[in-house]
């Protein structure tokens, strides 16, 4: 049988002996302690017998954890948990709601994991963010329209900036264009003047003479 000792270069994990049989070892203790990304760990192995005799340590083997990856922050994916609009909470546990829409008693309707907002020159949707977004680059709106072209029917406000959705600037200089198929519209926040340190509330106002339905699959930050 073998005993494995773990040691990190910058900070030590608990030096707990791990006994195991065989020639392969999956260090689940390392996983449980959530090690820092891109960090090296050095292992040595000693063998001992029933009499308690212990061998010299093996040559060290060094492994390195994977680099950090940026994960998104979901404001709401409308999967029914929390229930919209009855819970009045988004996926960050903060207030959300709508009014003046033609469906869902004015709030819009969630069906099939997406929020449908049917409007006729009237409608407002809001969702509180309430946390800093400095770690994220983009507001990502996964959206489609009943007819296409709905980007000119509503504004979007976040972090002290409010613009007609069509007027936001995307990477490369283009602008959002809603179609009848879902697409992820990635709005670079800093380039559009959105204060990521104090984003406040994401709000959408449908008071530009339009008449259609937009369906939002998710709102997130990446």
Coordinates of N, CA and C in Angstrom, one line a residue, residues 5-17 27-36 39-43 63 65:
X5 N 1.7 12.2 -0.1 CA 1.7 13.5 0.6 C 1.6 14.6 -0.5
X6 N 0.8 15.6 -0.1 CA 0.6 16.7 -1.1 C 1.2 18.0 -0.6
X7 N 1.8 18.7 -1.4 CA 2.4 20.0 -1.1 C 2.3 21.0 -2.2
X8 N 1.8 22.2 -1.9 CA 1.7 23.3 -2.8 C 2.9 24.2 -2.7
X9 N 3.3 24.9 -3.8 CA 4.4 25.8 -3.7 C 4.1 27.1 -2.9
X10 N 2.9 27.6 -3.0 CA 2.6 28.9 -2.3 C 1.8 28.7 -1.0
X11 N 0.9 27.8 -1.0 CA 0.1 27.5 0.2 C -0.1 26.0 0.3
X12 N -0.1 25.5 1.5 CA -0.3 24.1 1.7 C -1.7 23.7 1.9
X13 N -2.0 22.6 1.2 CA -3.3 21.9 1.5 C -3.0 21.1 2.8
X14 N -4.1 20.7 3.5 CA -3.9 19.8 4.7 C -3.0 18.6 4.3
X15 N -2.0 18.3 5.1 CA -1.1 17.2 4.8 C -1.7 15.9 5.4
X16 N -2.7 15.5 4.8 CA -3.4 14.2 5.2 C -2.9 13.1 4.5
X17 N -2.4 12.0 5.1 CA -2.0 10.8 4.4 C -3.2 10.2 3.7
X27 N -6.8 12.4 -7.1 CA -6.7 13.2 -5.8 C -8.0 14.0 -5.6
X28 N -9.0 13.3 -5.1 CA -10.3 14.1 -4.8 C -10.2 15.1 -3.7
X29 N -9.2 14.9 -2.8 CA -9.0 16.0 -1.8 C -8.6 17.3 -2.4
X30 N -7.8 17.2 -3.4 CA -7.4 18.4 -4.1 C -8.6 19.1 -4.7
X31 N -9.5 18.4 -5.3 CA -10.7 19.0 -5.9 C -11.6 19.6 -4.8
X32 N -11.7 19.0 -3.6 CA -12.6 19.5 -2.6 C -12.0 20.8 -2.0
X33 N -10.7 21.0 -2.0 CA -10.2 22.2 -1.4 C -10.1 23.4 -2.4
X34 N -10.7 23.2 -3.6 CA -10.8 24.3 -4.6 C -9.4 25.0 -4.8
X35 N -8.4 24.3 -5.3 CA -7.1 25.0 -5.5 C -7.2 26.1 -6.5
X36 N -6.2 27.0 -6.3 CA -6.1 28.1 -7.2 C -5.8 27.6 -8.7
X39 N -1.8 26.5 -10.8 CA -0.9 26.4 -9.6 C -0.4 24.9 -9.7
X40 N 0.9 24.8 -9.3 CA 1.6 23.5 -9.4 C 1.5 22.8 -8.0
X41 N 1.4 21.5 -8.1 CA 1.4 20.7 -6.9 C 2.4 19.5 -7.1
X42 N 3.1 19.3 -6.0 CA 4.2 18.2 -6.1 C 3.8 17.1 -5.2
X43 N 3.9 15.8 -5.8 CA 3.5 14.6 -5.1 C 4.8 13.7 -5.0
X63 N 2.1 18.3 -10.9 CA 1.0 18.6 -11.8 C 0.6 20.0 -11.6
X65 N -2.8 22.8 -12.1 CA -4.2 22.9 -12.3 C -4.4 23.8 -13.6

